[in-house]
Structures are given as structure tokens and as C-alpha cells.
PDB file of C-alpha atoms in Angstrom:
ATOM      1  CA  MET A   1       0.000   0.000   0.000  1.00 77.00           C
ATOM      2  CA  ILE A   2       1.004   3.560  -0.527  1.00 81.00           C
ATOM      3  CA  ARG A   3       2.300   5.704   2.305  1.00 82.00           C
ATOM      4  CA  VAL A   4       2.238   9.436   1.828  1.00 85.00           C
ATOM      5  CA  ASP A   5       4.309  12.047   3.573  1.00 85.00           C
ATOM      6  CA  SER A   6       1.807  14.858   3.329  1.00 82.00           C
ATOM      7  CA  SER A   7       4.339  17.495   4.333  1.00 85.00           C
ATOM      8  CA  LEU A   8       6.304  16.724   1.161  1.00 87.00           C
ATOM      9  CA  CYS A   9       3.395  16.188  -1.235  1.00 88.00           C
ATOM     10  CA  LEU A  10       2.840  19.070  -3.641  1.00 88.00           C
ATOM     11  CA  GLY A  11      -0.575  18.114  -4.917  1.00 87.00           C
ATOM     12  CA  CYS A  12       0.743  17.780  -8.459  1.00 87.00           C
ATOM     13  CA  GLN A  13      -0.589  15.290 -10.989  1.00 86.00           C
ATOM     14  CA  SER A  14       2.378  12.932 -11.282  1.00 88.00           C
ATOM     15  CA  CYS A  15       1.164   9.947  -9.317  1.00 88.00           C
ATOM     16  CA  SER A  16      -2.437  10.122 -10.514  1.00 88.00           C
ATOM     17  CA  ASN A  17      -1.144  10.389 -14.079  1.00 88.00           C
ATOM     18  CA  VAL A  18       1.141   7.382 -14.009  1.00 88.00           C
ATOM     19  CA  CYS A  19      -0.918   4.954 -11.923  1.00 87.00           C
ATOM     20  CA  PRO A  20      -1.935   2.145 -14.304  1.00 87.00           C
ATOM     21  CA  SER A  21      -4.842   0.966 -12.141  1.00 85.00           C
ATOM     22  CA  GLU A  22      -6.173   4.476 -11.447  1.00 84.00           C
ATOM     23  CA  LYS A  23      -6.012   4.051  -7.694  1.00 85.00           C
ATOM     24  CA  ILE A  24      -4.997   7.665  -7.211  1.00 88.00           C
ATOM     25  CA  ALA A  25      -7.635  10.321  -7.714  1.00 88.00           C
ATOM     26  CA  ARG A  26      -7.054  14.049  -7.950  1.00 88.00           C
ATOM     27  CA  SER A  27     -10.049  16.315  -7.841  1.00 89.00           C
ATOM     28  CA  GLU A  28     -10.477  20.034  -7.860  1.00 86.00           C
ATOM     29  CA  ALA A  29     -13.349  21.746  -6.095  1.00 84.00           C
ATOM     30  CA  ASP A  30     -13.975  25.107  -4.416  1.00 82.00           C
ATOM     31  CA  GLY A  31     -10.409  26.271  -4.858  1.00 82.00           C
ATOM     32  CA  ARG A  32      -8.944  23.192  -3.195  1.00 87.00           C
ATOM     33  CA  ILE A  33      -7.264  20.157  -4.662  1.00 89.00           C
ATOM     34  CA  THR A  34      -7.978  16.851  -3.008  1.00 89.00           C
ATOM     35  CA  MET A  35      -5.761  13.831  -3.533  1.00 88.00           C
ATOM     36  CA  ARG A  36      -6.955  10.346  -2.619  1.00 88.00           C
ATOM     37  CA  TRP A  37      -4.640   7.359  -2.600  1.00 86.00           C
ATOM     38  CA  LYS A  38      -6.833   4.270  -2.479  1.00 85.00           C
ATOM     39  CA  SER A  39      -5.589   1.026  -1.023  1.00 81.00           C
ATOM     40  CA  CYS A  40      -3.318  -0.854  -3.338  1.00 79.00           C
ATOM     41  CA  ASN A  41      -1.767  -4.284  -3.048  1.00 77.00           C
ATOM     42  CA  GLU A  42       1.719  -3.504  -4.276  1.00 75.00           C
ATOM     43  CA  LYS A  43       4.536  -4.214  -1.863  1.00 72.00           C
ATOM     44  CA  ARG A  44       7.965  -2.742  -1.434  1.00 69.00           C
ATOM     45  CA  ASP A  45      10.665  -4.145  -3.764  1.00 70.00           C
ATOM     46  CA  GLU A  46       8.178  -6.048  -5.886  1.00 73.00           C
ATOM     47  CA  GLY A  47       5.439  -5.115  -8.288  1.00 77.00           C
ATOM     48  CA  CYS A  48       4.520  -1.684  -9.507  1.00 82.00           C
ATOM     49  CA  ASP A  49       6.198   1.367  -8.022  1.00 83.00           C
ATOM     50  CA  LEU A  50       5.522   3.868 -10.810  1.00 85.00           C
ATOM     51  CA  CYS A  51       3.990   6.473  -8.497  1.00 86.00           C
ATOM     52  CA  VAL A  52       6.917   6.285  -6.089  1.00 87.00           C
ATOM     53  CA  ARG A  53       9.397   6.831  -8.905  1.00 87.00           C
ATOM     54  CA  ALA A  54       7.339   9.588 -10.549  1.00 87.00           C
ATOM     55  CA  CYS A  55       6.923  11.706  -7.421  1.00 89.00           C
ATOM     56  CA  PRO A  56       9.028  14.873  -7.803  1.00 88.00           C
ATOM     57  CA  THR A  57       9.514  15.271  -4.037  1.00 88.00           C
ATOM     58  CA  LYS A  58       9.806  11.587  -3.006  1.00 87.00           C
ATOM     59  CA  ALA A  59       6.728  11.933  -0.827  1.00 87.00           C
ATOM     60  CA  LEU A  60       5.440   8.448  -1.593  1.00 86.00           C
ATOM     61  CA  SER A  61       6.676   5.107  -0.378  1.00 83.00           C
ATOM     62  CA  LEU A  62       5.353   1.588  -0.460  1.00 83.00           C
ATOM     63  CA  ALA A  63       4.724  -0.103   2.863  1.00 78.00           C
ATOM     64  CA  ALA A  64       3.532  -3.466   4.014  1.00 74.00           C
ATOM     65  CA  HIS A  65      -0.167  -3.991   4.553  1.00 70.00           C
ATOM     66  CA  ASP A  66      -1.134  -3.261   8.117  1.00 66.00           C
ATOM     67  CA  GLY A  67      -4.826  -2.851   7.574  1.00 61.00           C
ATOM     68  CA  ALA A  68      -5.048   0.279   9.689  1.00 60.00           C
ATOM     69  CA  ALA A  69      -5.194   3.149   7.245  1.00 64.00           C
ATOM     70  CA  ALA A  70      -5.777   1.725   3.822  1.00 69.00           C
ATOM     71  CA  GLU A  71      -6.549   5.057   2.230  1.00 80.00           C
ATOM     72  CA  CYS A  72      -4.690   8.317   2.448  1.00 82.00           C
ATOM     73  CA  GLU A  73      -6.110  11.693   1.680  1.00 85.00           C
ATOM     74  CA  ALA A  74      -4.646  15.143   1.455  1.00 87.00           C
ATOM     75  CA  SER A  75      -6.028  18.454   0.336  1.00 88.00           C
ATOM     76  CA  PHE A  76      -4.260  21.580  -0.785  1.00 89.00           C
ATOM     77  CA  ASP A  77      -5.078  25.252  -0.998  1.00 88.00           C
ATOM     78  CA  MET A  78      -4.804  26.757  -4.434  1.00 90.00           C
ATOM     79  CA  ALA A  79      -3.001  30.024  -4.986  1.00 89.00           C
ATOM     80  CA  VAL A  80      -4.916  33.007  -6.314  1.00 90.00           C
ATOM     81  CA  CYS A  81      -3.646  34.831  -9.388  1.00 90.00           C
ATOM     82  CA  LYS A  82      -2.536  38.352  -8.501  1.00 88.00           C
ATOM     83  CA  ILE A  83      -4.017  39.806 -11.668  1.00 88.00           C
ATOM     84  CA  CYS A  84      -7.222  37.992 -12.513  1.00 89.00           C
ATOM     85  CA  GLY A  85      -7.953  36.302  -9.186  1.00 87.00           C
ATOM     86  CA  SER A  86      -8.447  32.805 -10.595  1.00 89.00           C
ATOM     87  CA  ARG A  87      -7.112  29.783  -8.768  1.00 89.00           C
ATOM     88  CA  TYR A  88      -4.474  28.012 -10.803  1.00 88.00           C
ATOM     89  CA  ALA A  89      -1.934  25.958  -8.801  1.00 88.00           C
ATOM     90  CA  THR A  90      -1.395  24.623  -5.331  1.00 89.00           C
ATOM     91  CA  GLU A  91       0.512  26.811  -2.902  1.00 89.00           C
ATOM     92  CA  SER A  92       3.113  24.096  -2.292  1.00 89.00           C
ATOM     93  CA  MET A  93       3.847  23.712  -6.004  1.00 89.00           C
ATOM     94  CA  LEU A  94       4.576  27.429  -6.260  1.00 89.00           C
ATOM     95  CA  LYS A  95       6.757  27.318  -3.153  1.00 89.00           C
ATOM     96  CA  MET A  96       8.731  24.444  -4.641  1.00 88.00           C
ATOM     97  CA  ILE A  97       9.202  26.420  -7.878  1.00 89.00           C
ATOM     98  CA  GLU A  98      10.235  29.547  -5.976  1.00 89.00           C
ATOM     99  CA  SER A  99      12.789  27.651  -3.936  1.00 89.00           C
ATOM    100  CA  SER A 100      14.420  25.952  -6.915  1.00 88.00           C
ATOM    101  CA  LEU A 101      14.664  28.919  -9.266  1.00 87.00           C
ATOM    102  CA  PRO A 102      17.286  31.623  -8.717  1.00 86.00           C
ATOM    103  CA  ALA A 103      15.816  34.580  -6.823  1.00 84.00           C
ATOM    104  CA  GLU A 104      16.873  37.232  -9.321  1.00 83.00           C
ATOM    105  CA  ILE A 105      14.680  35.895 -12.109  1.00 83.00           C
ATOM    106  CA  GLN A 106      11.546  35.607 -10.008  1.00 84.00           C
ATOM    107  CA  LYS A 107      10.642  39.211 -10.653  1.00 82.00           C
ATOM    108  CA  ASP A 108      10.415  40.607 -14.148  1.00 79.00           C
ATOM    109  CA  ALA A 109      11.667  44.023 -15.214  1.00 76.00           C
ATOM    110  CA  ALA A 110       8.460  45.668 -14.022  1.00 77.00           C
ATOM    111  CA  GLY A 111       8.842  44.109 -10.565  1.00 78.00           C
ATOM    112  CA  LEU A 112       6.005  41.638 -11.049  1.00 83.00           C
ATOM    113  CA  GLU A 113       6.315  38.339  -9.220  1.00 86.00           C
ATOM    114  CA  TRP A 114       5.367  36.150 -12.155  1.00 87.00           C
ATOM    115  CA  THR A 115       5.182  32.943 -10.152  1.00 88.00           C
ATOM    116  CA  ARG A 116       2.087  34.354  -8.441  1.00 89.00           C
ATOM    117  CA  VAL A 117       0.330  35.067 -11.725  1.00 90.00           C
ATOM    118  CA  CYS A 118      -1.721  32.516 -13.663  1.00 90.00           C
ATOM    119  CA  LEU A 119      -0.590  31.250 -17.053  1.00 91.00           C
ATOM    120  CA  GLN A 120      -3.135  33.213 -19.071  1.00 91.00           C
ATOM    121  CA  CYS A 121      -2.143  36.452 -17.327  1.00 91.00           C
ATOM    122  CA  ARG A 122       1.563  35.701 -17.837  1.00 91.00           C
ATOM    123  CA  ARG A 123       0.944  35.549 -21.573  1.00 92.00           C
ATOM    124  CA  ASN A 124      -1.100  38.746 -21.425  1.00 90.00           C
ATOM    125  CA  VAL A 125       1.668  40.555 -19.546  1.00 89.00           C
ATOM    126  CA  GLU A 126       4.193  39.377 -22.115  1.00 89.00           C
ATOM    127  CA  ALA A 127       1.959  40.496 -24.999  1.00 89.00           C
ATOM    128  CA  LYS A 128       1.591  43.949 -23.442  1.00 86.00           C
ATOM    129  CA  ARG A 129       5.305  44.240 -22.832  1.00 86.00           C
ATOM    130  CA  LEU A 130       6.150  43.331 -26.433  1.00 85.00           C
ATOM    131  CA  THR A 131       3.545  45.727 -27.791  1.00 82.00           C
ATOM    132  CA  GLY A 132       4.973  48.550 -25.736  1.00 78.00           C
ATOM    133  CA  GLN A 133       8.458  47.761 -27.013  1.00 73.00           C
ATOM    134  CA  ILE A 134       7.777  47.505 -30.714  1.00 69.00           C
ATOM    135  CA  LEU A 135       4.933  49.929 -31.214  1.00 65.00           C
ATOM    136  CA  PRO A 136       5.607  52.795 -28.830  1.00 59.00           C
ATOM    137  CA  GLY A 137       2.542  54.917 -28.419  1.00 50.00           C
ATOM    138  CA  ARG A 138       0.671  53.705 -31.459  1.00 55.00           C
ATOM    139  CA  ARG A 139      -2.442  55.313 -30.072  1.00 53.00           C
ATOM    140  CA  THR A 140      -1.128  58.490 -28.505  1.00 51.00           C
ATOM    141  CA  LYS A 141       0.803  59.434 -31.622  1.00 50.00           C
ATOM    142  CA  ASP A 142      -2.117  58.653 -33.886  1.00 54.00           C
ATOM    143  CA  TRP A 143      -2.401  61.458 -36.465  1.00 55.00           C
ATOM    144  CA  ARG A 144      -6.167  61.410 -36.031  1.00 54.00           C
ATOM    145  CA  CYS A 145      -5.772  62.580 -32.447  1.00 53.00           C
ATOM    146  CA  SER A 146      -6.138  66.278 -32.987  1.00 56.00           C
ATOM    147  CA  PHE A 147      -7.654  68.912 -30.773  1.00 56.00           C
ATOM    148  CA  LEU A 148     -11.126  67.800 -31.819  1.00 57.00           C
ATOM    149  CA  PHE A 149     -10.879  64.055 -31.401  1.00 60.00           C
ATOM    150  CA  THR A 150      -9.417  61.680 -28.904  1.00 58.00           C
ATOM    151  CA  ALA A 151      -8.578  58.082 -29.701  1.00 57.00           C
ATOM    152  CA  GLY A 152      -9.932  55.565 -27.248  1.00 58.00           C
ATOM    153  CA  LYS A 153     -10.223  51.845 -26.806  1.00 56.00           C
ATOM    154  CA  ARG A 154     -12.729  51.405 -29.639  1.00 59.00           C
ATOM    155  CA  GLY A 155     -11.473  53.948 -32.158  1.00 59.00           C
ATOM    156  CA  LEU A 156     -12.110  57.659 -32.289  1.00 60.00           C
ATOM    157  CA  TYR A 157     -14.315  59.522 -29.866  1.00 61.00           C
ATOM    158  CA  PRO A 158     -15.717  62.954 -30.635  1.00 59.00           C
ATOM    159  CA  GLY A 159     -13.988  64.302 -27.566  1.00 59.00           C
ATOM    160  CA  ARG A 160     -13.817  68.079 -27.443  1.00 60.00           C
ATOM    161  CA  MET A 161     -15.673  68.450 -30.748  1.00 63.00           C
ATOM    162  CA  ARG A 162     -18.771  67.163 -29.005  1.00 65.00           C
ATOM    163  CA  LEU A 163     -18.430  69.722 -26.244  1.00 69.00           C
ATOM    164  CA  LEU A 164     -18.119  72.478 -28.848  1.00 73.00           C
ATOM    165  CA  TYR A 165     -21.281  71.298 -30.604  1.00 75.00           C
ATOM    166  CA  ASP A 166     -23.221  71.129 -27.394  1.00 76.00           C
ATOM    167  CA  LEU A 167     -22.117  74.614 -26.465  1.00 82.00           C
ATOM    168  CA  ILE A 168     -23.067  76.099 -29.856  1.00 87.00           C
ATOM    169  CA  ILE A 169     -26.475  74.435 -29.848  1.00 85.00           C
ATOM    170  CA  PHE A 170     -27.088  75.552 -26.281  1.00 85.00           C
ATOM    171  CA  VAL A 171     -26.179  79.158 -27.078  1.00 89.00           C
ATOM    172  CA  VAL A 172     -28.120  79.272 -30.383  1.00 88.00           C
ATOM    173  CA  PHE A 173     -31.280  77.953 -28.808  1.00 85.00           C
ATOM    174  CA  ARG A 174     -31.086  80.412 -25.945  1.00 82.00           C
ATOM    175  CA  ILE A 175     -31.060  83.298 -28.440  1.00 72.00           C
TER     176      ILE A 175
ATOM    177  CA  MET B   1      17.262  29.002 -33.142  1.00 72.00           C
ATOM    178  CA  PRO B   2      14.062  30.364 -31.639  1.00 82.00           C
ATOM    179  CA  ILE B   3      11.150  31.723 -33.645  1.00 88.00           C
ATOM    180  CA  TYR B   4      11.301  35.476 -34.108  1.00 89.00           C
ATOM    181  CA  ILE B   5       8.190  37.615 -34.221  1.00 88.00           C
ATOM    182  CA  ASP B   6       7.734  40.915 -35.992  1.00 86.00           C
ATOM    183  CA  ILE B   7       4.660  42.263 -34.236  1.00 84.00           C
ATOM    184  CA  SER B   8       4.252  45.188 -36.616  1.00 82.00           C
ATOM    185  CA  ASN B   9       3.573  42.654 -39.387  1.00 85.00           C
ATOM    186  CA  CYS B  10       1.222  40.427 -37.400  1.00 87.00           C
ATOM    187  CA  ILE B  11      -2.379  40.714 -38.588  1.00 89.00           C
ATOM    188  CA  GLY B  12      -3.818  38.573 -35.787  1.00 89.00           C
ATOM    189  CA  CYS B  13      -5.305  35.891 -38.033  1.00 91.00           C
ATOM    190  CA  ARG B  14      -4.292  33.021 -35.721  1.00 92.00           C
ATOM    191  CA  THR B  15      -3.138  30.896 -38.656  1.00 93.00           C
ATOM    192  CA  CYS B  16      -0.018  30.005 -36.658  1.00 92.00           C
ATOM    193  CA  GLU B  17      -2.201  28.672 -33.837  1.00 92.00           C
ATOM    194  CA  ALA B  18      -4.128  26.489 -36.260  1.00 93.00           C
ATOM    195  CA  ALA B  19      -0.963  25.269 -37.997  1.00 93.00           C
ATOM    196  CA  CYS B  20       0.536  24.342 -34.621  1.00 92.00           C
ATOM    197  CA  GLN B  21      -2.567  22.443 -33.575  1.00 92.00           C
ATOM    198  CA  ILE B  22      -2.653  20.500 -36.826  1.00 92.00           C
ATOM    199  CA  GLU B  23       1.040  19.684 -36.555  1.00 90.00           C
ATOM    200  CA  HIS B  24       0.744  18.508 -32.939  1.00 89.00           C
ATOM    201  CA  GLU B  25      -2.592  16.680 -33.092  1.00 87.00           C
ATOM    202  CA  GLY B  26      -4.705  19.253 -31.328  1.00 85.00           C
ATOM    203  CA  ASN B  27      -2.233  20.284 -28.656  1.00 87.00           C
ATOM    204  CA  GLY B  28      -1.206  23.748 -29.741  1.00 86.00           C
ATOM    205  CA  ARG B  29       1.871  25.261 -28.165  1.00 89.00           C
ATOM    206  CA  LEU B  30       1.304  28.913 -28.907  1.00 89.00           C
ATOM    207  CA  ASN B  31      -1.350  31.495 -28.372  1.00 89.00           C
ATOM    208  CA  VAL B  32      -2.193  34.757 -30.113  1.00 91.00           C
ATOM    209  CA  HIS B  33      -3.038  37.519 -27.673  1.00 90.00           C
ATOM    210  CA  TYR B  34      -4.689  40.801 -28.517  1.00 88.00           C
ATOM    211  CA  VAL B  35      -3.610  43.954 -26.735  1.00 83.00           C
ATOM    212  CA  GLU B  36      -6.730  46.136 -26.778  1.00 75.00           C
ATOM    213  CA  ASP B  37      -7.085  47.096 -30.431  1.00 71.00           C
ATOM    214  CA  LEU B  38      -3.463  48.017 -30.871  1.00 76.00           C
ATOM    215  CA  ALA B  39      -1.705  44.824 -31.745  1.00 83.00           C
ATOM    216  CA  ALA B  40      -1.892  41.074 -31.970  1.00 88.00           C
ATOM    217  CA  VAL B  41       1.006  39.221 -30.382  1.00 90.00           C
ATOM    218  CA  PRO B  42       1.649  35.524 -30.879  1.00 91.00           C
ATOM    219  CA  ILE B  43       3.200  34.278 -27.635  1.00 91.00           C
ATOM    220  CA  PHE B  44       5.888  31.674 -28.250  1.00 88.00           C
ATOM    221  CA  CYS B  45       8.317  29.587 -26.305  1.00 88.00           C
ATOM    222  CA  HIS B  46      11.480  31.688 -26.060  1.00 87.00           C
ATOM    223  CA  GLN B  47      13.809  28.654 -25.990  1.00 86.00           C
ATOM    224  CA  CYS B  48      15.403  30.284 -22.918  1.00 84.00           C
ATOM    225  CA  GLU B  49      19.114  30.023 -22.311  1.00 83.00           C
ATOM    226  CA  ALA B  50      18.689  29.074 -18.619  1.00 83.00           C
ATOM    227  CA  ALA B  51      15.292  27.483 -19.009  1.00 85.00           C
ATOM    228  CA  CYS B  52      13.141  27.445 -15.885  1.00 87.00           C
ATOM    229  CA  CYS B  53      11.084  24.507 -17.177  1.00 88.00           C
ATOM    230  CA  ALA B  54      14.238  22.399 -17.523  1.00 88.00           C
ATOM    231  CA  THR B  55      15.500  23.437 -14.075  1.00 87.00           C
ATOM    232  CA  ILE B  56      12.319  22.323 -12.353  1.00 88.00           C
ATOM    233  CA  CYS B  57      11.843  19.065 -14.259  1.00 88.00           C
ATOM    234  CA  SER B  58      12.803  16.324 -11.799  1.00 86.00           C
ATOM    235  CA  PRO B  59      12.640  13.309 -14.158  1.00 84.00           C
ATOM    236  CA  ARG B  60      14.791  15.299 -16.648  1.00 86.00           C
ATOM    237  CA  ALA B  61      12.240  14.970 -19.430  1.00 88.00           C
ATOM    238  CA  LEU B  62      12.949  18.518 -20.532  1.00 87.00           C
ATOM    239  CA  GLN B  63      16.574  19.173 -21.222  1.00 86.00           C
ATOM    240  CA  LYS B  64      18.564  21.844 -22.916  1.00 83.00           C
ATOM    241  CA  ASP B  65      20.647  20.545 -25.777  1.00 79.00           C
ATOM    242  CA  GLY B  66      22.681  23.253 -27.422  1.00 77.00           C
ATOM    243  CA  GLU B  67      20.236  25.874 -28.657  1.00 74.00           C
ATOM    244  CA  MET B  68      17.255  23.594 -28.540  1.00 76.00           C
ATOM    245  CA  MET B  69      15.082  22.115 -25.873  1.00 79.00           C
ATOM    246  CA  ILE B  70      14.697  18.364 -25.953  1.00 83.00           C
ATOM    247  CA  PHE B  71      11.530  16.838 -24.588  1.00 86.00           C
ATOM    248  CA  ASP B  72      11.414  13.147 -23.781  1.00 87.00           C
ATOM    249  CA  GLU B  73       7.797  11.991 -23.636  1.00 85.00           C
ATOM    250  CA  GLU B  74       8.802   8.701 -22.071  1.00 87.00           C
ATOM    251  CA  LYS B  75      10.233  10.379 -18.990  1.00 87.00           C
ATOM    252  CA  CYS B  76       7.495  12.979 -18.490  1.00 89.00           C
ATOM    253  CA  THR B  77       5.200  12.212 -15.548  1.00 88.00           C
ATOM    254  CA  GLY B  78       2.857  15.117 -16.207  1.00 87.00           C
ATOM    255  CA  CYS B  79       3.333  16.749 -12.802  1.00 88.00           C
ATOM    256  CA  GLY B  80       2.692  20.213 -14.236  1.00 88.00           C
ATOM    257  CA  LEU B  81       5.566  21.971 -12.478  1.00 90.00           C
ATOM    258  CA  CYS B  82       7.118  23.096 -15.766  1.00 90.00           C
ATOM    259  CA  ALA B  83       3.905  24.873 -16.775  1.00 91.00           C
ATOM    260  CA  PHE B  84       3.936  26.921 -13.584  1.00 91.00           C
ATOM    261  CA  ALA B  85       7.677  27.520 -13.761  1.00 90.00           C
ATOM    262  CA  CYS B  86       7.521  29.066 -17.234  1.00 90.00           C
ATOM    263  CA  PRO B  87       7.672  32.881 -16.945  1.00 89.00           C
ATOM    264  CA  PHE B  88       5.751  33.290 -20.190  1.00 90.00           C
ATOM    265  CA  GLY B  89       3.116  30.625 -19.637  1.00 90.00           C
ATOM    266  CA  VAL B  90       3.873  28.723 -22.825  1.00 91.00           C
ATOM    267  CA  VAL B  91       3.979  25.186 -21.466  1.00 91.00           C
ATOM    268  CA  TRP B  92       0.695  23.309 -21.382  1.00 91.00           C
ATOM    269  CA  VAL B  93       0.224  20.130 -19.387  1.00 90.00           C
ATOM    270  CA  ASP B  94      -2.412  17.524 -20.107  1.00 85.00           C
ATOM    271  CA  ARG B  95      -1.212  14.073 -19.002  1.00 84.00           C
ATOM    272  CA  ILE B  96       2.161  15.072 -20.446  1.00 87.00           C
ATOM    273  CA  ALA B  97       3.744  18.440 -21.084  1.00 89.00           C
ATOM    274  CA  HIS B  98       3.237  20.176 -24.405  1.00 90.00           C
ATOM    275  CA  LYS B  99       5.935  22.622 -25.263  1.00 89.00           C
ATOM    276  CA  CYS B 100       7.242  24.099 -28.498  1.00 88.00           C
ATOM    277  CA  ASP B 101       9.855  21.782 -30.010  1.00 86.00           C
ATOM    278  CA  LEU B 102      10.316  23.904 -33.156  1.00 86.00           C
ATOM    279  CA  CYS B 103       8.679  21.060 -35.118  1.00 86.00           C
ATOM    280  CA  ARG B 104      11.745  18.849 -34.915  1.00 84.00           C
ATOM    281  CA  ASP B 105      10.191  16.073 -36.979  1.00 84.00           C
ATOM    282  CA  ARG B 106       8.799  18.330 -39.668  1.00 86.00           C
ATOM    283  CA  GLU B 107      10.683  18.916 -42.874  1.00 87.00           C
ATOM    284  CA  GLY B 108      11.161  22.558 -43.786  1.00 84.00           C
ATOM    285  CA  GLY B 109      11.141  24.098 -40.327  1.00 85.00           C
ATOM    286  CA  PRO B 110       8.343  25.061 -37.951  1.00 89.00           C
ATOM    287  CA  ALA B 111       4.771  24.811 -39.238  1.00 91.00           C
ATOM    288  CA  CYS B 112       3.758  28.228 -37.862  1.00 91.00           C
ATOM    289  CA  VAL B 113       6.548  29.978 -39.771  1.00 91.00           C
ATOM    290  CA  ALA B 114       5.554  28.255 -43.003  1.00 91.00           C
ATOM    291  CA  ALA B 115       1.884  29.087 -42.446  1.00 92.00           C
ATOM    292  CA  CYS B 116       2.183  32.773 -41.509  1.00 92.00           C
ATOM    293  CA  PRO B 117       0.581  34.782 -44.338  1.00 92.00           C
ATOM    294  CA  ALA B 118       2.005  38.125 -43.199  1.00 89.00           C
ATOM    295  CA  GLN B 119       5.660  37.137 -42.810  1.00 88.00           C
ATOM    296  CA  ALA B 120       5.473  38.106 -39.149  1.00 89.00           C
ATOM    297  CA  LEU B 121       7.181  34.885 -38.047  1.00 90.00           C
ATOM    298  CA  PHE B 122      10.586  33.681 -39.118  1.00 87.00           C
ATOM    299  CA  ASP B 123      13.312  31.482 -37.736  1.00 85.00           C
ATOM    300  CA  ASP B 124      16.233  33.171 -39.430  1.00 85.00           C
ATOM    301  CA  PHE B 125      18.507  35.230 -37.184  1.00 86.00           C
ATOM    302  CA  ASP B 126      19.820  37.385 -40.058  1.00 89.00           C
ATOM    303  CA  GLU B 127      16.287  38.257 -41.093  1.00 88.00           C
ATOM    304  CA  ALA B 128      15.507  39.297 -37.502  1.00 87.00           C
ATOM    305  CA  MET B 129      18.594  41.511 -37.387  1.00 90.00           C
ATOM    306  CA  ARG B 130      17.804  43.049 -40.779  1.00 91.00           C
ATOM    307  CA  ARG B 131      14.285  43.973 -39.700  1.00 88.00           C
ATOM    308  CA  ALA B 132      15.453  45.374 -36.370  1.00 85.00           C
ATOM    309  CA  ARG B 133      18.019  47.538 -38.158  1.00 90.00           C
ATOM    310  CA  SER B 134      15.518  48.845 -40.683  1.00 87.00           C
ATOM    311  CA  ARG B 135      13.062  49.635 -37.901  1.00 80.00           C
ATOM    312  CA  THR B 136      15.682  51.612 -36.011  1.00 82.00           C
ATOM    313  CA  ALA B 137      16.753  53.401 -39.183  1.00 85.00           C
ATOM    314  CA  LEU B 138      13.150  54.338 -39.939  1.00 80.00           C
ATOM    315  CA  ALA B 139      12.684  55.669 -36.419  1.00 76.00           C
ATOM    316  CA  LEU B 140      15.819  57.802 -36.777  1.00 80.00           C
ATOM    317  CA  ALA B 141      14.843  59.119 -40.190  1.00 81.00           C
ATOM    318  CA  THR B 142      11.280  60.049 -39.283  1.00 72.00           C
ATOM    319  CA  PRO B 143      10.858  63.386 -37.533  1.00 67.00           C
ATOM    320  CA  GLY B 144       8.709  62.921 -34.470  1.00 61.00           C
ATOM    321  CA  GLY B 145       9.238  59.187 -34.333  1.00 56.00           C
ATOM    322  CA  VAL B 146       7.402  56.298 -35.956  1.00 53.00           C
ATOM    323  CA  ARG B 147       3.704  55.978 -35.569  1.00 48.00           C
TER     324      ARG B 147
END
């Protein structure tokens, strides 16, 4: 049967991925990840030990049957993305990543801690950065942005021209 | 030899995404992002020099070999650490990791480069340098900067 050291377990998908008899279940609900290792008949030094070898932190081991606790369970908090607020990875996975990467690359040039940002937002940040680099001020230097118009998110807005119109109409109708 | 992107040429048609998905049986390894209505940016694997995904990979399925990243499907356990260790979010994990391999098995270079209708993607370093130089020259020659 499988013994789990829950202080080492990251809540990743390794063991549930490699188990040929699908005895390991990983489920995600309400911002928590729950791992369940069902009882399994494999013994130490014989039979299948795929999950033990796949575990990135060596949290699993095979032990002899003692009948007491046949099933193990562990649940993990998921980290919240700093930008969009979605839950994307377990806290312990991120801690493991932060401890094994050099500290100087864990913040980008803008000072953003990218490990605490979800994958979608990382790509968005990168897209924005590249746009700013290659096309500096495509909008602000738009030739259409004169005194009368301002360029906005969805094209040109009447801007000050509209104010001028309103003023003229107001004055004309008063006379 | 990474893939270079010229954003000013990109028309945001997502042909590269489709080409990648066809080449890799539905598991695309790139994503086109739109920055408001200013630009479309295809986000690619950078083939990093000190790759975070390779550092974190405990079964050594991802390894740096010269300029290229080598991915060994046999060794991958699908833990998902590489996806969260990538600063650009360009590793996808679904049973095993899916990461740009520059279409190693494809003749004639990466599928996205061949498919791009606007010549925004290329894998030639000299071409990248030529375009960067001409962009800088244009910026210098235009009074008031380039729009």
C-alpha cells in the first residue's frame, strides 16, 4: 500500500497520471485540490512502483499492509492569481518552484512576481510588454488625435468636438 | 534558433495557432493575444538560455541541448511543475507536457513559420537583425518618431 508524507506532497498530478490501475484520484473543487490514494496491493521491492518513482519530491513510499489506514487523503489550498484572481496551482507547487529557481529571475523588469500570476495572465503581460516595445505609443501618436478628437479603446471619440457642438447648440437655442 | 516575431507585421489571423494544432494533433503550443485594439502578439516559447522549465523538471524529461530544448515523452510524468515555472506561460500540461519543439520532426522548419501569411514569423537570425536595423533606421529618419 502507498504511504504518503503529506508534508512533502505538492498536490501535483504525477502519481495520478502514471498509476496504471487508477487508484490515485485528484479532484479540484472550491479552490482546493484533493488527492486520494486508495488502497493498493503492491509491496515494497516487488510489483509496480511507478507512483513512487514519478513523485518529484519523493513523498510516496510503499509499505507493508497493516490494515489500519488503507486510504490516504490530502487536500491543498490553491493560490490566487494576482491579476485575474483565478485559482491556478497549489501553494506548495509554487513554493517548490520559488525555492528551486534563482531569486533574481523571479521578478520581471516591471517588478512583477510572475510565479504568483496565472498562465493566461503571464501571456497577457508578455503580450503587453512586447507591444509597448515595438509599437511605442501607437495610439497616442495617432495622427487622427487632434484637438477635436481623442482616440480611445474602440477607435475615435468625438472628444472636445462634441463639447463644442453642445455649447453652440445651447447658445443658439437660448437666443 | 528560436522563432522570431515581428509584431508590426502580425495581422492577428491566428493561422499560426491552427498550424501548430494540426502539426501537434490538437495540442497547440502557442497562443495569439490581442492587446486592446493596438496589436496582436503571438506568444511563443522563447527557448530560454537558462530554461526554468528544464531546471524544475525532476525526471529530466525537458533538457537543454545546445540551442534547442529536448523533450522526452517517455520520462514525463505530467506533474505540471514546468507549466507553472515558465515565466511566459507557454507550457501546457495535459497528461504530459506540451511545449514548443520547433517542429523537430517536420521537414522545412516550424509549421507556424511556413503558415504565416504576413511574414510576421521567421526562424532566421539574419532576417531578424535586418528587420530590427531597418526599424531603427526608420525611427531615426522620421521626424517625431514612428507611428
